[in-house]
mmCIF file of C-alpha atoms and ligand atoms in Angstrom:
data_model
loop_
_atom_site.group_PDB
_atom_site.id
_atom_site.type_symbol
_atom_site.label_atom_id
_atom_site.label_comp_id
_atom_site.label_asym_id
_atom_site.label_seq_id
_atom_site.Cartn_x
_atom_site.Cartn_y
_atom_site.Cartn_z
ATOM 1 C CA UNK A 1258 32.874 19.098 22.909
ATOM 2 C CA UNK A 1259 36.358 17.654 22.731
ATOM 3 C CA UNK A 1260 39.152 19.400 20.861
ATOM 4 C CA UNK A 1261 40.994 16.114 20.370
ATOM 5 C CA UNK A 1262 40.820 14.651 16.841
ATOM 6 C CA UNK A 1263 37.755 12.582 15.979
ATOM 7 C CA UNK A 1264 38.475 8.837 15.880
ATOM 8 C CA UNK A 1265 36.383 7.051 13.214
ATOM 9 C CA UNK A 1266 35.108 3.534 13.965
ATOM 10 C CA UNK A 1267 36.734 2.191 10.801
ATOM 11 C CA UNK A 1268 39.170 3.593 8.289
ATOM 12 C CA UNK A 1269 41.455 2.499 5.458
ATOM 13 C CA UNK A 1270 45.230 2.434 5.878
ATOM 14 C CA UNK A 1271 47.042 3.641 2.740
ATOM 15 C CA UNK A 1272 50.849 3.742 2.480
ATOM 16 C CA UNK A 1273 53.326 4.867 -0.201
ATOM 17 C CA UNK A 1274 53.407 1.409 -1.794
ATOM 18 C CA UNK A 1275 49.618 1.505 -2.213
ATOM 19 C CA UNK A 1276 49.869 4.933 -3.851
ATOM 20 C CA UNK A 1277 52.717 3.824 -6.153
ATOM 21 C CA UNK A 1278 50.700 0.766 -7.243
ATOM 22 C CA UNK A 1279 47.722 2.924 -8.198
ATOM 23 C CA UNK A 1280 49.919 5.429 -10.052
ATOM 24 C CA UNK A 1281 51.534 2.603 -12.041
ATOM 25 C CA UNK A 1282 48.071 1.316 -12.997
ATOM 26 C CA UNK A 1283 47.050 4.798 -14.131
ATOM 27 C CA UNK A 1284 50.049 4.863 -16.478
ATOM 28 C CA UNK A 1285 49.288 1.388 -17.897
ATOM 29 C CA UNK A 1286 47.194 0.445 -20.943
ATOM 30 C CA UNK A 1287 44.167 -0.664 -18.948
ATOM 31 C CA UNK A 1288 42.122 1.420 -16.559
ATOM 32 C CA UNK A 1289 39.054 -0.784 -16.315
ATOM 33 C CA UNK A 1290 39.021 -4.610 -16.595
ATOM 34 C CA UNK A 1291 42.612 -5.478 -17.528
ATOM 35 C CA UNK A 1292 45.356 -7.849 -16.406
ATOM 36 C CA UNK A 1293 45.408 -6.590 -12.792
ATOM 37 C CA UNK A 1294 41.843 -7.804 -12.212
ATOM 38 C CA UNK A 1295 43.041 -11.362 -12.933
ATOM 39 C CA UNK A 1296 46.071 -10.918 -10.702
ATOM 40 C CA UNK A 1297 43.916 -9.583 -7.854
ATOM 41 C CA UNK A 1298 41.365 -12.384 -8.245
ATOM 42 C CA UNK A 1299 44.049 -15.060 -8.131
ATOM 43 C CA UNK A 1300 45.840 -13.437 -5.204
ATOM 44 C CA UNK A 1301 42.706 -13.203 -3.024
ATOM 45 C CA UNK A 1302 41.491 -16.672 -4.033
ATOM 46 C CA UNK A 1303 44.817 -18.295 -3.213
ATOM 47 C CA UNK A 1304 45.083 -16.396 0.105
ATOM 48 C CA UNK A 1305 41.654 -17.760 1.041
ATOM 49 C CA UNK A 1306 42.089 -21.315 -0.261
ATOM 50 C CA UNK A 1307 39.537 -21.007 -3.089
ATOM 51 C CA UNK A 1308 40.203 -21.894 -6.721
ATOM 52 C CA UNK A 1309 38.217 -19.005 -8.242
ATOM 53 C CA UNK A 1310 37.817 -15.314 -7.441
ATOM 54 C CA UNK A 1311 35.380 -13.087 -9.302
ATOM 55 C CA UNK A 1312 36.105 -9.404 -8.704
ATOM 56 C CA UNK A 1313 33.187 -6.987 -8.876
ATOM 57 C CA UNK A 1314 32.446 -3.357 -8.087
ATOM 58 C CA UNK A 1315 31.223 -3.830 -4.487
ATOM 59 C CA UNK A 1316 30.389 -6.405 -1.848
ATOM 60 C CA UNK A 1317 26.745 -5.799 -2.697
ATOM 61 C CA UNK A 1318 27.411 -6.585 -6.376
ATOM 62 C CA UNK A 1319 29.230 -9.737 -5.249
ATOM 63 C CA UNK A 1320 26.161 -10.849 -3.274
ATOM 64 C CA UNK A 1321 23.978 -10.081 -6.279
ATOM 65 C CA UNK A 1322 26.020 -12.010 -8.886
ATOM 66 C CA UNK A 1323 26.266 -14.942 -6.453
ATOM 67 C CA UNK A 1324 22.488 -15.147 -5.958
ATOM 68 C CA UNK A 1325 21.950 -14.714 -9.707
ATOM 69 C CA UNK A 1326 24.507 -17.381 -10.651
ATOM 70 C CA UNK A 1327 22.775 -19.800 -8.262
ATOM 71 C CA UNK A 1328 19.457 -19.091 -10.013
ATOM 72 C CA UNK A 1329 17.667 -17.461 -7.101
ATOM 73 C CA UNK A 1330 14.416 -16.284 -8.663
ATOM 74 C CA UNK A 1331 10.860 -15.138 -7.910
ATOM 75 C CA UNK A 1332 9.047 -17.599 -5.664
ATOM 76 C CA UNK A 1333 12.264 -18.671 -3.951
ATOM 77 C CA UNK A 1334 13.085 -18.071 -0.310
ATOM 78 C CA UNK A 1335 16.558 -17.323 0.994
ATOM 79 C CA UNK A 1336 17.312 -17.419 4.715
ATOM 80 C CA UNK A 1337 19.483 -14.559 6.004
ATOM 81 C CA UNK A 1338 20.181 -13.254 9.508
ATOM 82 C CA UNK A 1339 18.348 -10.097 10.514
ATOM 83 C CA UNK A 1340 21.333 -8.587 12.309
ATOM 84 C CA UNK A 1341 23.335 -7.596 9.234
ATOM 85 C CA UNK A 1342 23.889 -4.851 6.729
ATOM 86 C CA UNK A 1343 20.860 -4.516 4.451
ATOM 87 C CA UNK A 1344 22.848 -5.668 1.373
ATOM 88 C CA UNK A 1345 22.731 -9.300 2.604
ATOM 89 C CA UNK A 1346 18.950 -9.262 2.170
ATOM 90 C CA UNK A 1347 18.682 -6.699 -0.641
ATOM 91 C CA UNK A 1348 20.483 -9.058 -3.052
ATOM 92 C CA UNK A 1349 17.678 -11.585 -2.561
ATOM 93 C CA UNK A 1350 15.068 -8.933 -3.329
ATOM 94 C CA UNK A 1351 17.004 -7.850 -6.474
ATOM 95 C CA UNK A 1352 16.349 -11.358 -7.790
ATOM 96 C CA UNK A 1353 12.634 -11.066 -7.016
ATOM 97 C CA UNK A 1354 12.937 -13.687 -4.262
ATOM 98 C CA UNK A 1355 11.893 -13.444 -0.602
ATOM 99 C CA UNK A 1356 14.373 -13.002 2.247
ATOM 100 C CA UNK A 1357 13.388 -14.967 5.350
ATOM 101 C CA UNK A 1358 14.999 -13.560 8.480
ATOM 102 C CA UNK A 1359 16.614 -15.890 10.983
ATOM 103 C CA UNK A 1360 17.449 -14.879 14.524
ATOM 104 C CA UNK A 1361 20.939 -14.746 16.025
ATOM 105 C CA UNK A 1362 22.625 -16.390 18.978
ATOM 106 C CA UNK A 1363 22.623 -13.862 21.855
ATOM 107 C CA UNK A 1364 26.237 -14.604 22.878
ATOM 108 C CA UNK A 1365 27.912 -14.271 19.473
ATOM 109 C CA UNK A 1366 25.231 -12.511 17.391
ATOM 110 C CA UNK A 1367 25.905 -15.093 14.664
ATOM 111 C CA UNK A 1368 22.948 -16.628 12.860
ATOM 112 C CA UNK A 1369 21.420 -19.497 14.824
ATOM 113 C CA UNK A 1370 21.529 -22.750 12.797
ATOM 114 C CA UNK A 1371 18.501 -24.074 14.695
ATOM 115 C CA UNK A 1372 16.510 -21.000 13.698
ATOM 116 C CA UNK A 1373 17.639 -21.515 10.082
ATOM 117 C CA UNK A 1374 16.362 -25.092 10.324
ATOM 118 C CA UNK A 1375 13.033 -23.910 11.762
ATOM 119 C CA UNK A 1376 12.515 -21.576 8.785
ATOM 120 C CA UNK A 1377 13.154 -24.106 5.999
ATOM 121 C CA UNK A 1378 10.262 -24.615 3.580
ATOM 122 C CA UNK A 1379 9.719 -26.215 0.165
ATOM 123 C CA UNK A 1380 10.682 -22.878 -1.334
ATOM 124 C CA UNK A 1381 14.014 -22.420 0.445
ATOM 125 C CA UNK A 1382 16.842 -22.270 -2.125
ATOM 126 C CA UNK A 1383 19.786 -20.801 -0.234
ATOM 127 C CA UNK A 1384 21.129 -19.651 3.124
ATOM 128 C CA UNK A 1385 23.376 -16.577 3.469
ATOM 129 C CA UNK A 1386 25.039 -16.576 6.917
ATOM 130 C CA UNK A 1387 27.006 -13.475 7.952
ATOM 131 C CA UNK A 1388 30.308 -13.698 9.835
ATOM 132 C CA UNK A 1389 29.222 -10.893 12.137
ATOM 133 C CA UNK A 1390 32.078 -8.774 13.558
ATOM 134 C CA UNK A 1391 34.674 -11.089 11.964
ATOM 135 C CA UNK A 1392 34.142 -14.584 13.338
ATOM 136 C CA UNK A 1393 32.976 -17.405 11.073
ATOM 137 C CA UNK A 1394 29.502 -18.827 11.731
ATOM 138 C CA UNK A 1395 28.874 -22.470 12.578
ATOM 139 C CA UNK A 1396 29.476 -23.630 8.991
ATOM 140 C CA UNK A 1397 29.681 -27.273 9.987
ATOM 141 C CA UNK A 1398 26.049 -27.277 11.095
ATOM 142 C CA UNK A 1399 24.941 -24.887 8.358
ATOM 143 C CA UNK A 1400 26.570 -26.990 5.612
ATOM 144 C CA UNK A 1401 24.899 -30.098 7.009
ATOM 145 C CA UNK A 1402 21.530 -28.321 6.745
ATOM 146 C CA UNK A 1403 22.131 -27.052 3.196
ATOM 147 C CA UNK A 1404 23.910 -30.123 1.775
ATOM 148 C CA UNK A 1405 21.212 -32.591 2.800
ATOM 149 C CA UNK A 1406 18.631 -30.470 0.962
ATOM 150 C CA UNK A 1407 20.769 -29.328 -2.030
ATOM 151 C CA UNK A 1408 20.527 -25.688 -0.964
ATOM 152 C CA UNK A 1409 23.215 -23.126 -1.771
ATOM 153 C CA UNK A 1410 25.335 -21.881 1.107
ATOM 154 C CA UNK A 1411 26.625 -18.371 0.369
ATOM 155 C CA UNK A 1412 28.864 -16.933 3.088
ATOM 156 C CA UNK A 1413 28.601 -13.174 3.564
ATOM 157 C CA UNK A 1414 32.214 -12.840 4.724
ATOM 158 C CA UNK A 1415 32.398 -9.061 4.350
ATOM 159 C CA UNK A 1416 33.540 -8.964 8.016
ATOM 160 C CA UNK A 1417 35.808 -11.983 8.052
ATOM 161 C CA UNK A 1418 38.543 -11.879 5.391
ATOM 162 C CA UNK A 1419 41.506 -13.710 6.934
ATOM 163 C CA UNK A 1420 39.471 -15.536 9.605
ATOM 164 C CA UNK A 1421 39.580 -19.312 10.077
ATOM 165 C CA UNK A 1422 37.349 -22.020 11.503
ATOM 166 C CA UNK A 1423 39.135 -25.120 12.830
ATOM 167 C CA UNK A 1424 42.159 -24.270 10.682
ATOM 168 C CA UNK A 1425 40.129 -23.765 7.510
ATOM 169 C CA UNK A 1426 40.187 -20.253 6.024
ATOM 170 C CA UNK A 1427 37.113 -18.209 5.225
ATOM 171 C CA UNK A 1428 36.736 -18.831 1.498
ATOM 172 C CA UNK A 1429 36.583 -22.607 1.919
ATOM 173 C CA UNK A 1430 33.606 -22.886 4.290
ATOM 174 C CA UNK A 1431 30.676 -22.387 1.879
ATOM 175 C CA UNK A 1432 29.699 -22.902 -1.786
ATOM 176 C CA UNK A 1433 30.501 -19.246 -2.427
ATOM 177 C CA UNK A 1434 32.047 -16.601 -0.196
ATOM 178 C CA UNK A 1435 31.455 -12.882 -0.572
ATOM 179 C CA UNK A 1436 33.994 -10.199 0.347
ATOM 180 C CA UNK A 1437 33.835 -6.393 0.409
ATOM 181 C CA UNK A 1438 36.734 -4.005 -0.098
ATOM 182 C CA UNK A 1439 34.953 -0.931 1.230
ATOM 183 C CA UNK A 1440 37.378 1.326 3.173
ATOM 184 C CA UNK A 1441 36.122 0.173 6.610
ATOM 185 C CA UNK A 1442 36.746 -3.498 5.738
ATOM 186 C CA UNK A 1443 40.051 -5.389 6.046
ATOM 187 C CA UNK A 1444 41.497 -4.293 2.716
ATOM 188 C CA UNK A 1445 40.285 -1.383 0.599
ATOM 189 C CA UNK A 1446 39.847 -0.769 -3.120
ATOM 190 C CA UNK A 1447 37.577 2.293 -2.693
ATOM 191 C CA UNK A 1448 34.486 0.343 -3.689
ATOM 192 C CA UNK A 1449 34.959 -3.308 -4.551
ATOM 193 C CA UNK A 1450 34.038 -6.877 -3.778
ATOM 194 C CA UNK A 1451 34.703 -10.468 -4.747
ATOM 195 C CA UNK A 1452 33.039 -13.861 -4.844
ATOM 196 C CA UNK A 1453 35.241 -16.846 -4.008
ATOM 197 C CA UNK A 1454 34.192 -20.337 -5.065
ATOM 198 C CA UNK A 1455 35.537 -23.685 -6.225
ATOM 199 C CA UNK A 1456 32.664 -23.962 -8.703
ATOM 200 C CA UNK A 1457 34.244 -22.923 -12.016
ATOM 201 C CA UNK A 1458 30.921 -23.037 -13.880
ATOM 202 C CA UNK A 1459 29.336 -20.617 -11.399
ATOM 203 C CA UNK A 1460 32.473 -18.427 -11.498
ATOM 204 C CA UNK A 1461 32.421 -18.045 -15.272
ATOM 205 C CA UNK A 1462 28.709 -17.252 -15.150
ATOM 206 C CA UNK A 1463 29.432 -14.555 -12.538
ATOM 207 C CA UNK A 1464 32.193 -13.107 -14.773
ATOM 208 C CA UNK A 1465 29.632 -12.911 -17.539
ATOM 209 C CA UNK A 1466 26.943 -11.385 -15.277
ATOM 210 C CA UNK A 1467 29.273 -8.638 -14.022
ATOM 211 C CA UNK A 1468 29.735 -7.524 -17.633
ATOM 212 C CA UNK A 1469 26.115 -7.197 -18.891
ATOM 213 C CA UNK A 1470 25.851 -10.949 -19.490
ATOM 214 C CA UNK A 1471 28.279 -10.748 -22.441
ATOM 215 C CA UNK A 1472 30.104 -13.869 -23.547
ATOM 216 C CA UNK A 1473 33.358 -11.921 -24.281
ATOM 217 C CA UNK A 1474 34.774 -8.936 -22.435
ATOM 218 C CA UNK A 1475 36.573 -6.081 -24.220
ATOM 219 C CA UNK A 1476 40.026 -7.491 -23.567
ATOM 220 C CA UNK A 1477 39.183 -10.956 -24.912
ATOM 221 C CA UNK A 1478 37.621 -9.351 -27.996
ATOM 222 C CA UNK A 1479 40.767 -7.308 -28.555
ATOM 223 C CA UNK A 1480 42.954 -10.389 -28.118
ATOM 224 C CA UNK A 1481 40.818 -12.419 -30.515
ATOM 225 C CA UNK A 1482 40.722 -9.537 -33.002
ATOM 226 C CA UNK A 1483 36.933 -9.671 -33.089
ATOM 227 C CA UNK A 1484 34.162 -7.152 -32.536
ATOM 228 C CA UNK A 1485 31.327 -9.640 -32.067
ATOM 229 C CA UNK A 1486 29.739 -10.575 -28.775
ATOM 230 C CA UNK A 1487 26.471 -11.968 -27.504
ATOM 231 C CA UNK A 1488 24.358 -11.179 -24.476
ATOM 232 C CA UNK A 1489 23.761 -14.638 -23.052
ATOM 233 C CA UNK A 1490 21.520 -13.464 -20.201
ATOM 234 C CA UNK A 1491 20.730 -10.192 -18.471
ATOM 235 C CA UNK A 1492 23.673 -8.898 -16.485
ATOM 236 C CA UNK A 1493 24.951 -5.605 -15.128
ATOM 237 C CA UNK A 1494 27.993 -3.395 -15.194
ATOM 238 C CA UNK A 1495 29.572 -4.582 -11.951
ATOM 239 C CA UNK A 1496 33.169 -4.438 -13.203
ATOM 240 C CA UNK A 1497 36.086 -3.682 -10.914
ATOM 241 C CA UNK A 1498 38.748 -1.468 -12.497
ATOM 242 C CA UNK A 1499 42.456 -2.178 -12.908
ATOM 243 C CA UNK A 1500 43.108 0.971 -10.846
ATOM 244 C CA UNK A 1501 41.138 -0.541 -7.961
ATOM 245 C CA UNK A 1502 42.733 -3.951 -8.453
ATOM 246 C CA UNK A 1503 46.212 -2.380 -8.225
ATOM 247 C CA UNK A 1504 45.257 -0.971 -4.840
ATOM 248 C CA UNK A 1505 43.717 -4.286 -3.810
ATOM 249 C CA UNK A 1506 46.856 -6.273 -4.706
ATOM 250 C CA UNK A 1507 49.005 -3.898 -2.690
ATOM 251 C CA UNK A 1508 46.567 -3.917 0.252
ATOM 252 C CA UNK A 1509 46.385 -7.720 0.233
ATOM 253 C CA UNK A 1510 50.147 -7.891 0.791
ATOM 254 C CA UNK A 1511 49.503 -5.955 4.012
ATOM 255 C CA UNK A 1512 46.562 -8.082 5.195
ATOM 256 C CA UNK A 1513 48.530 -10.069 7.771
ATOM 257 C CA UNK A 1514 49.840 -6.903 9.406
ATOM 258 C CA UNK A 1515 46.319 -5.415 9.401
ATOM 259 C CA UNK A 1516 44.916 -8.550 11.034
ATOM 260 C CA UNK A 1517 47.674 -8.579 13.664
ATOM 261 C CA UNK A 1518 46.993 -4.931 14.525
ATOM 262 C CA UNK A 1519 43.247 -5.538 14.803
ATOM 263 C CA UNK A 1520 43.862 -8.593 16.978
ATOM 264 C CA UNK A 1521 46.140 -6.589 19.318
ATOM 265 C CA UNK A 1522 43.655 -3.759 19.737
ATOM 266 C CA UNK A 1523 40.763 -6.154 20.354
ATOM 267 C CA UNK A 1524 42.836 -7.966 22.993
ATOM 268 C CA UNK A 1525 43.595 -4.683 24.746
ATOM 269 C CA UNK A 1526 39.902 -3.774 24.813
ATOM 270 C CA UNK A 1527 38.923 -7.190 26.152
ATOM 271 C CA UNK A 1528 41.598 -7.055 28.886
ATOM 272 C CA UNK A 1529 40.355 -3.651 29.988
ATOM 273 C CA UNK A 1530 36.691 -4.728 30.018
ATOM 274 C CA UNK A 1531 37.043 -8.219 31.476
ATOM 275 C CA UNK A 1532 35.629 -7.443 34.919
ATOM 276 C CA UNK A 1533 32.714 -5.216 33.837
ATOM 277 C CA UNK A 1534 29.232 -6.198 34.922
ATOM 278 C CA UNK A 1535 27.377 -3.359 33.187
ATOM 279 C CA UNK A 1536 28.533 -4.330 29.691
ATOM 280 C CA UNK A 1537 30.126 -7.347 28.021
ATOM 281 C CA UNK A 1538 31.909 -8.112 24.774
ATOM 282 C CA UNK A 1539 30.873 -10.861 22.379
ATOM 283 C CA UNK A 1540 31.892 -14.487 22.914
ATOM 284 C CA UNK A 1541 34.235 -16.135 20.421
ATOM 285 C CA UNK A 1542 33.355 -19.710 19.457
ATOM 286 C CA UNK A 1543 35.846 -22.579 19.874
ATOM 287 C CA UNK A 1544 38.088 -23.151 16.862
ATOM 288 C CA UNK A 1545 37.667 -19.604 15.574
ATOM 289 C CA UNK A 1546 40.537 -17.443 14.426
ATOM 290 C CA UNK A 1547 38.792 -14.075 14.502
ATOM 291 C CA UNK A 1548 39.333 -11.369 11.864
ATOM 292 C CA UNK A 1549 38.156 -8.560 14.229
ATOM 293 C CA UNK A 1550 36.286 -6.374 11.779
ATOM 294 C CA UNK A 1551 34.188 -4.900 14.610
ATOM 295 C CA UNK A 1552 34.686 -4.680 18.354
ATOM 296 C CA UNK A 1553 31.141 -4.863 19.687
ATOM 297 C CA UNK A 1554 30.173 -4.296 23.314
ATOM 298 C CA UNK A 1555 26.746 -5.036 24.680
ATOM 299 C CA UNK A 1556 24.974 -3.262 27.542
ATOM 300 C CA UNK A 1557 23.973 -5.820 30.202
ATOM 301 C CA UNK A 1558 20.322 -6.863 30.307
ATOM 302 C CA UNK A 1559 19.993 -5.499 33.881
ATOM 303 C CA UNK A 1560 20.856 -1.999 32.745
ATOM 304 C CA UNK A 1561 18.021 0.309 31.700
ATOM 305 C CA UNK A 1562 16.776 0.707 28.125
ATOM 306 C CA UNK A 1563 18.135 3.858 26.588
ATOM 307 C CA UNK A 1564 21.533 3.455 28.199
ATOM 308 C CA UNK A 1565 23.132 2.516 24.878
ATOM 309 C CA UNK A 1566 21.993 5.720 23.208
ATOM 310 C CA UNK A 1567 23.360 7.749 26.129
ATOM 311 C CA UNK A 1568 26.731 5.968 25.899
ATOM 312 C CA UNK A 1569 26.877 6.539 22.137
ATOM 313 C CA UNK A 1570 26.036 10.220 22.595
ATOM 314 C CA UNK A 1571 28.667 10.777 25.273
ATOM 315 C CA UNK A 1572 31.449 8.921 23.458
ATOM 316 C CA UNK A 1573 30.723 10.755 20.222
ATOM 317 C CA UNK A 1574 30.795 14.068 22.102
ATOM 318 C CA UNK A 1575 34.322 13.088 23.170
ATOM 319 C CA UNK A 1576 35.333 12.526 19.566
ATOM 320 C CA UNK A 1577 35.098 8.741 19.674
ATOM 321 C CA UNK A 1578 33.308 7.497 16.572
ATOM 322 C CA UNK A 1579 31.276 4.656 18.002
ATOM 323 C CA UNK A 1580 28.654 3.101 15.747
ATOM 324 C CA UNK A 1581 25.747 0.660 15.898
ATOM 325 C CA UNK A 1582 25.748 -2.580 13.841
ATOM 326 C CA UNK A 1583 22.942 -3.001 12.894
ATOM 327 C CA UNK A 1584 19.273 -2.025 12.909
ATOM 328 C CA UNK A 1585 17.614 -5.435 12.232
ATOM 329 C CA UNK A 1586 16.896 -5.627 8.519
ATOM 330 C CA UNK A 1587 13.336 -6.945 8.928
ATOM 331 C CA UNK A 1588 12.482 -3.737 10.839
ATOM 332 C CA UNK A 1589 13.375 -1.339 8.005
ATOM 333 C CA UNK A 1590 10.294 0.410 6.547
ATOM 334 C CA UNK A 1591 10.881 -1.144 3.111
ATOM 335 C CA UNK A 1592 10.902 -4.696 4.523
ATOM 336 C CA UNK A 1593 7.892 -4.047 6.756
ATOM 337 C CA UNK A 1594 5.930 -2.620 3.819
ATOM 338 C CA UNK A 1595 6.958 -5.108 1.120
ATOM 339 C CA UNK A 1596 6.918 -8.337 3.137
ATOM 340 C CA UNK A 1597 4.724 -7.460 6.122
ATOM 341 C CA UNK A 1598 7.569 -8.105 8.561
ATOM 342 C CA UNK A 1599 7.742 -6.393 11.931
ATOM 343 C CA UNK A 1600 8.615 -6.543 15.623
ATOM 344 C CA UNK A 1601 8.775 -9.970 17.248
ATOM 345 C CA UNK A 1602 10.144 -11.780 14.204
ATOM 346 C CA UNK A 1603 13.732 -12.047 15.526
ATOM 347 C CA UNK A 1604 13.633 -11.312 19.286
ATOM 348 C CA UNK A 1605 17.375 -11.801 19.934
ATOM 349 C CA UNK A 1606 18.363 -9.508 17.072
ATOM 350 C CA UNK A 1607 15.804 -6.897 18.089
ATOM 351 C CA UNK A 1608 17.017 -6.929 21.681
ATOM 352 C CA UNK A 1609 20.706 -6.869 20.726
ATOM 353 C CA UNK A 1610 20.159 -3.995 18.308
ATOM 354 C CA UNK A 1611 19.084 -1.811 21.244
ATOM 355 C CA UNK A 1612 22.101 -2.767 23.373
ATOM 356 C CA UNK A 1613 25.155 -3.040 21.128
ATOM 357 C CA UNK A 1614 27.702 -0.491 20.053
ATOM 358 C CA UNK A 1615 30.941 -0.825 18.087
ATOM 359 C CA UNK A 1616 34.128 0.816 19.332
ATOM 360 C CA UNK A 1617 36.666 2.095 16.795
ATOM 361 C CA UNK A 1618 38.808 -0.734 15.405
ATOM 362 C CA UNK A 1619 41.226 -0.315 12.515
ATOM 363 C CA UNK A 1620 44.975 -0.631 11.860
ATOM 364 C CA UNK A 1621 45.534 3.137 11.997
ATOM 365 C CA UNK A 1622 44.731 3.380 15.738
ATOM 366 C CA UNK A 1623 47.902 4.060 17.711
ATOM 367 C CA UNK A 1624 48.447 3.239 21.398
ATOM 368 C CA UNK A 1625 47.315 6.686 22.519
ATOM 369 C CA UNK A 1626 44.071 6.431 20.595
ATOM 370 C CA UNK A 1627 43.365 2.969 22.057
ATOM 371 C CA UNK A 1628 44.068 4.314 25.584
ATOM 372 C CA UNK A 1629 41.786 7.260 24.933
ATOM 373 C CA UNK A 1630 38.964 4.976 23.779
ATOM 374 C CA UNK A 1631 39.333 2.600 26.748
ATOM 375 C CA UNK A 1632 39.515 5.461 29.211
ATOM 376 C CA UNK A 1633 36.489 7.267 27.769
ATOM 377 C CA UNK A 1634 34.445 4.051 27.666
ATOM 378 C CA UNK A 1635 35.194 3.123 31.287
ATOM 379 C CA UNK A 1636 34.597 6.701 32.485
ATOM 380 C CA UNK A 1637 31.312 6.951 30.612
ATOM 381 C CA UNK A 1638 29.954 3.728 32.093
ATOM 382 C CA UNK A 1639 31.222 4.546 35.628
ATOM 383 C CA UNK A 1640 29.528 7.897 35.417
ATOM 384 C CA UNK A 1641 26.201 6.451 34.250
ATOM 385 C CA UNK A 1642 26.094 3.747 36.951
HETATM 386 C C1 PLP B 2239 30.057 -4.077 3.866
HETATM 387 C C2 PLP B 2239 29.057 -5.169 3.855
HETATM 388 C C3 PLP B 2239 28.361 -5.535 2.692
HETATM 389 C C4 PLP B 2239 28.375 -4.753 1.410
HETATM 390 O O1 PLP B 2239 29.570 -4.361 0.957
HETATM 391 P P1 PLP B 2239 29.726 -3.093 -0.007
HETATM 392 O O2 PLP B 2239 31.101 -3.313 -0.554
HETATM 393 O O3 PLP B 2239 29.628 -1.871 0.847
HETATM 394 O O4 PLP B 2239 28.684 -3.151 -1.042
HETATM 395 C C5 PLP B 2239 27.527 -6.643 2.749
HETATM 396 N N1 PLP B 2239 27.352 -7.329 3.884
HETATM 397 C C6 PLP B 2239 27.974 -6.988 5.028
HETATM 398 C C7 PLP B 2239 27.737 -7.802 6.265
HETATM 399 C C8 PLP B 2239 28.832 -5.888 5.050
HETATM 400 O O5 PLP B 2239 29.415 -5.529 6.206
#
C-alpha cells in the first residue's frame, strides 16, 4: 500500500470566497427558498444561454421535474442511453413510464442517434441523451429525430456544464437541459440541480412541482400578505436552499477557471497516452468544446478480459482513485426484474463497461498529482503487458 495521499477521482474546490458567501447566507433572512435561488437561477441560465433556470435539490430531482412537466406518464416510452448514471432512467420510472435503452457509439460512448431512431415506437414521448464525460451528443441529429415527431428532447448535461457544440452552449441544444451540482461535478452546492429551458410555461410548472405542486411559495405568500395556497397537482419537496444557492453563485463565478484547469489536465493525460496501443482515450467529435467532467481510458479490444479490473486494483492500491462509469443501467437487477432487460440489449455499452476506467480529474489536482497519476498508469500497463 502507498503512503502517499489518496487522490479521489472527483472533488469539489472550495475557497474563502465560497465560504464567505455561505456564511452571509446563513446570517440572512432566508435559509431555504429565498432571493438567492432566483439570483442563482438567472446566473446559470444566462451563462448557458437559456431564458429560464429552475433550481432543485439534485440533478435527479431536475430530471424528475423535467419528465413530469413534459407529461411523461404510464404507457409512455422514453429513450435513454444505457451507459449512464441510473438517475437518467430512474426519473422515467418515477413517472410510471418505461425507459428504453439505446446503445452508444464505441468511439465516444455517446448515445447513437441511429439506435435512438431504431427504438422509436408509437409510445415514444421523449429522448434523454447524456453528454457522457463532458462532450455534447449529436444534438443536430437528435433534434431532427425528436422535432419531426413532436417528442421532447431533454439533455442530461450533468457532465457538460460549460461545454459547447458548434459555438452553441450546453443549455441551448435541447428543449430542457439538466444540470447537477454534486461535489464531483463542475460546480458544487452540496446537493443540487437545475433545469434550463426557454419554455416559460414548462419552467413555471417545474417551479410548482418542486414545491409540492403549490401555486404560491412561502415567499410569495409573505409578499402578498396571504396564507392561502392551492395544490394544483402532485409535486414534491425538491427545493434548493438559499444557503446552497449562495455557494452555487460563488462557484459559478469560478467556472471558467475550473474548466480551464480540467482542460489542461485532460490535455496532459492525452499527450502522455497518445502512442499507447494497449489502451486509448475517447474521441472528441468535431465542433465540440469539451467540459472534461471525466477522463475515461479504454482497454484495447486485443487485451484480455479482466485487465481493466487488474488496472483498477493496482492504481487504487497506489492511492489513485480511479473509478468506472458506468455499469450499463439495463443490467442492474431492478431493471432486469421490472422490465425483463438483460445482456445483449446494448452490446457496445456492455463491452465498454468492461473496458473503461476514469482517471482522477478535478481542479484541485496539482502538477505533482497529475505526474503521479500519469506515471502510475503507464507503469501499471507496462507491467501488465
Ligand atoms: C450526477 C448525475 C446525475 C444525478 O445528479 P445528482 O445531483 O447526483 O442527483 C444524473 N445523470 C448523470 C449522467 C450524472 O452524472
